[in-house]
mmCIF file of C-alpha atoms in Angstrom:
data_model
loop_
_atom_site.group_PDB
_atom_site.id
_atom_site.type_symbol
_atom_site.label_atom_id
_atom_site.label_comp_id
_atom_site.label_asym_id
_atom_site.label_seq_id
_atom_site.Cartn_x
_atom_site.Cartn_y
_atom_site.Cartn_z
ATOM 1 C CA MET H 1 0.178 13.712 75.109
ATOM 2 C CA LEU H 2 0.594 14.667 78.782
ATOM 3 C CA LYS H 3 -1.838 12.803 81.013
ATOM 4 C CA ILE H 4 -2.497 14.162 84.402
ATOM 5 C CA LEU H 5 -4.644 12.780 87.222
ATOM 6 C CA ILE H 6 -5.652 15.211 89.929
ATOM 7 C CA CYS H 7 -7.016 13.647 93.031
ATOM 8 C CA CYS H 8 -8.629 14.948 96.263
ATOM 9 C CA GLY H 9 -10.205 13.102 99.108
ATOM 10 C CA GLY H 10 -13.505 12.463 97.616
ATOM 11 C CA GLY H 11 -13.153 13.982 94.273
ATOM 12 C CA PHE H 12 -15.292 17.051 94.841
ATOM 13 C CA SER H 13 -12.851 19.887 94.926
ATOM 14 C CA SER H 14 -10.636 18.298 92.261
ATOM 15 C CA SER H 15 -13.679 18.011 90.015
ATOM 16 C CA ALA H 16 -14.413 21.655 90.174
ATOM 17 C CA MET H 17 -10.795 22.560 89.504
ATOM 18 C CA VAL H 18 -10.573 20.056 86.608
ATOM 19 C CA THR H 19 -13.629 21.435 84.970
ATOM 20 C CA LYS H 20 -12.231 24.914 84.951
ATOM 21 C CA VAL H 21 -8.988 23.564 83.478
ATOM 22 C CA LYS H 22 -10.545 21.351 80.919
ATOM 23 C CA LYS H 23 -12.619 24.388 79.648
ATOM 24 C CA GLU H 24 -9.245 26.384 79.295
ATOM 25 C CA ILE H 25 -7.866 23.253 77.282
ATOM 26 C CA VAL H 26 -10.604 23.566 74.784
ATOM 27 C CA GLU H 27 -10.366 27.268 74.666
ATOM 28 C CA LYS H 28 -6.566 27.152 73.974
ATOM 29 C CA HIS H 29 -6.935 24.140 71.544
ATOM 30 C CA LEU H 30 -4.591 21.882 73.495
ATOM 31 C CA GLU H 31 -6.846 18.835 73.384
ATOM 32 C CA ASP H 32 -4.096 16.869 71.552
ATOM 33 C CA LYS H 33 -1.295 17.929 74.011
ATOM 34 C CA VAL H 34 -2.754 17.429 77.386
ATOM 35 C CA MET H 35 -5.483 15.424 79.225
ATOM 36 C CA ILE H 36 -6.525 16.256 82.769
ATOM 37 C CA ASP H 37 -8.960 14.252 84.863
ATOM 38 C CA PHE H 38 -9.960 13.943 88.442
ATOM 39 C CA TYR H 39 -10.636 11.069 90.642
ATOM 40 C CA PRO H 40 -11.023 10.355 94.379
ATOM 41 C CA PHE H 41 -7.479 9.579 95.832
ATOM 42 C CA THR H 42 -8.831 6.547 97.629
ATOM 43 C CA LEU H 43 -9.693 4.861 94.252
ATOM 44 C CA ALA H 44 -6.705 6.296 92.161
ATOM 45 C CA ASN H 45 -4.897 2.926 92.089
ATOM 46 C CA GLU H 46 -7.667 1.534 89.864
ATOM 47 C CA ILE H 47 -6.875 3.947 87.094
ATOM 48 C CA MET H 48 -3.517 5.672 87.672
ATOM 49 C CA SER H 49 -1.688 3.418 85.044
ATOM 50 C CA LYS H 50 -3.502 5.388 82.260
ATOM 51 C CA TYR H 51 -1.665 8.582 83.412
ATOM 52 C CA ASP H 52 1.891 10.069 83.448
ATOM 53 C CA VAL H 53 1.628 11.832 86.841
ATOM 54 C CA LEU H 54 -0.800 12.034 89.689
ATOM 55 C CA MET H 55 -1.140 15.366 91.336
ATOM 56 C CA ALA H 56 -2.808 15.380 94.848
ATOM 57 C CA CYS H 57 -4.540 17.989 96.924
ATOM 58 C CA PRO H 58 -2.137 19.178 99.729
ATOM 59 C CA HIS H 59 -4.490 17.806 102.467
ATOM 60 C CA LEU H 60 -3.627 14.297 101.308
ATOM 61 C CA ARG H 61 -0.020 14.638 102.503
ATOM 62 C CA TYR H 62 -0.582 12.013 105.222
ATOM 63 C CA GLY H 63 -2.269 9.373 103.051
ATOM 64 C CA VAL H 64 0.294 9.713 100.111
ATOM 65 C CA PRO H 65 3.183 7.780 101.810
ATOM 66 C CA GLN H 66 0.788 4.817 102.647
ATOM 67 C CA PHE H 67 -0.613 4.901 99.123
ATOM 68 C CA ILE H 68 2.796 4.754 97.592
ATOM 69 C CA LYS H 69 3.744 1.854 100.014
ATOM 70 C CA ALA H 70 0.579 -0.125 99.153
ATOM 71 C CA TYR H 71 0.988 0.382 95.353
ATOM 72 C CA GLU H 72 4.837 0.888 94.993
ATOM 73 C CA LYS H 73 5.195 -1.438 91.971
ATOM 74 C CA GLU H 74 2.329 0.266 89.971
ATOM 75 C CA CYS H 75 3.036 3.802 91.116
ATOM 76 C CA ILE H 76 3.378 6.622 88.812
ATOM 77 C CA PRO H 77 4.979 9.909 90.101
ATOM 78 C CA ILE H 78 2.895 11.470 92.790
ATOM 79 C CA TYR H 79 3.167 15.225 93.661
ATOM 80 C CA LEU H 80 1.256 17.050 96.384
ATOM 81 C CA LEU H 81 0.111 20.426 94.825
ATOM 82 C CA PRO H 82 1.052 23.542 96.897
ATOM 83 C CA PRO H 83 -2.020 24.919 98.547
ATOM 84 C CA LYS H 84 -2.049 28.261 96.543
ATOM 85 C CA MET H 85 -1.445 26.387 93.162
ATOM 86 C CA TYR H 86 -4.309 24.083 93.948
ATOM 87 C CA GLY H 87 -6.632 26.989 94.719
ATOM 88 C CA THR H 88 -5.790 28.794 91.502
ATOM 89 C CA MET H 89 -5.181 25.826 89.210
ATOM 90 C CA ASN H 90 -3.649 27.559 86.079
ATOM 91 C CA LEU H 91 -3.348 25.252 83.111
ATOM 92 C CA GLU H 92 0.178 26.302 81.982
ATOM 93 C CA ASP H 93 1.533 25.974 85.439
ATOM 94 C CA ILE H 94 -0.075 22.630 85.981
ATOM 95 C CA MET H 95 1.508 21.413 82.668
ATOM 96 C CA GLU H 96 4.919 22.835 83.375
ATOM 97 C CA ASP H 97 5.160 21.243 86.927
ATOM 98 C CA ALA H 98 3.809 17.902 85.394
ATOM 99 C CA GLU H 99 6.501 17.869 82.835
ATOM 100 C CA ASP H 100 9.129 18.669 85.306
ATOM 101 C CA ILE H 101 7.832 16.181 87.907
ATOM 102 C CA ILE H 102 7.898 13.370 85.292
ATOM 103 C CA ALA H 103 11.457 14.278 84.389
ATOM 104 C CA GLY H 104 12.663 14.651 87.911
ATOM 105 C CA PHE H 105 11.049 11.199 88.877
ATOM 106 C CA LYS H 106 12.797 9.520 86.015
ATOM 107 C CA GLU H 107 16.072 10.844 87.258
ATOM 108 C CA THR H 108 15.536 10.442 91.051
ATOM 109 C CA LYS H 109 12.854 7.775 91.483
ATOM 110 C CA MET H 110 11.628 10.065 94.503
ATOM 111 C CA ASN H 111 7.970 9.411 95.258
ATOM 112 C CA PRO H 112 6.287 11.478 96.258
ATOM 113 C CA PHE H 113 8.205 13.889 94.306
ATOM 114 C CA HIS H 114 8.987 17.303 95.441
ATOM 115 C CA PHE H 115 10.955 20.120 93.883
ATOM 116 C CA PRO H 116 14.168 21.346 95.775
ATOM 117 C CA GLY H 117 13.363 23.192 98.881
ATOM 118 C CA GLU H 118 9.722 22.128 98.737
ATOM 119 C CA ASP H 119 9.646 19.000 100.849
ATOM 120 C CA ASN H 120 7.128 20.374 103.100
ATOM 121 C CA VAL H 121 4.060 21.253 100.870
ATOM 122 C CA LEU H 122 2.313 23.493 103.431
ATOM 123 C CA LYS H 123 5.386 25.901 103.463
ATOM 124 C CA VAL H 124 5.327 26.367 99.693
ATOM 125 C CA ARG H 125 3.806 29.710 98.922
ATOM 126 C CA ARG H 126 4.225 29.862 95.115
ATOM 127 C CA ILE H 127 1.214 30.200 92.886
ATOM 128 C CA HIS H 128 3.004 29.518 89.509
ATOM 129 C CA SER H 129 5.111 26.468 88.357
ATOM 130 C CA TYR H 130 8.360 25.737 89.954
ATOM 131 C CA ARG H 131 9.974 26.431 86.483
ATOM 132 C CA ARG H 132 8.479 29.933 86.231
ATOM 133 C CA GLU H 133 9.213 30.745 89.809
ATOM 134 C CA HIS H 134 12.915 29.860 89.455
ATOM 135 C CA GLN H 135 13.779 31.321 85.982
#
C-alpha cells in the first residue's frame, strides 16, 4: 500500500484537499492501494515514519530544508508539490508522483526530492504527474 502524508502550514488547506482525494479513493475502490492523510508540517516529524512519502504545500519551501536537517535520520522523501498540482489535487497524479518520488529518492537520496528541471517549485507549471507530462 502506498502511504502519502500531505502537509501544509497548519493543516487547513491540506485537510480540504485530502478530504476530496479520500472521497475519490473510496469512489474508485482504491482503499487497499493507497492511503492519504494530512497533518500540519510543524508536527509531521511525530508521524512521518508511518508514511512512504511526505508531500508539502509549495509555500513550505523555506521550512523544508530546516526540517530535513533537524530530522535527517528519520526523514522520508519530502516533495514540494507544484502550486497548480496542489490546487487541483488529482488522485492519479498524486499517486504517480509519489511512486516516482519514492523510486527517485531510493536512487539519489536527494531530499527534498525534485524531478529533473523542477528544482524551483514556483516555476513548475504542470498540473499532472511528472510521468504523464513527460511521456
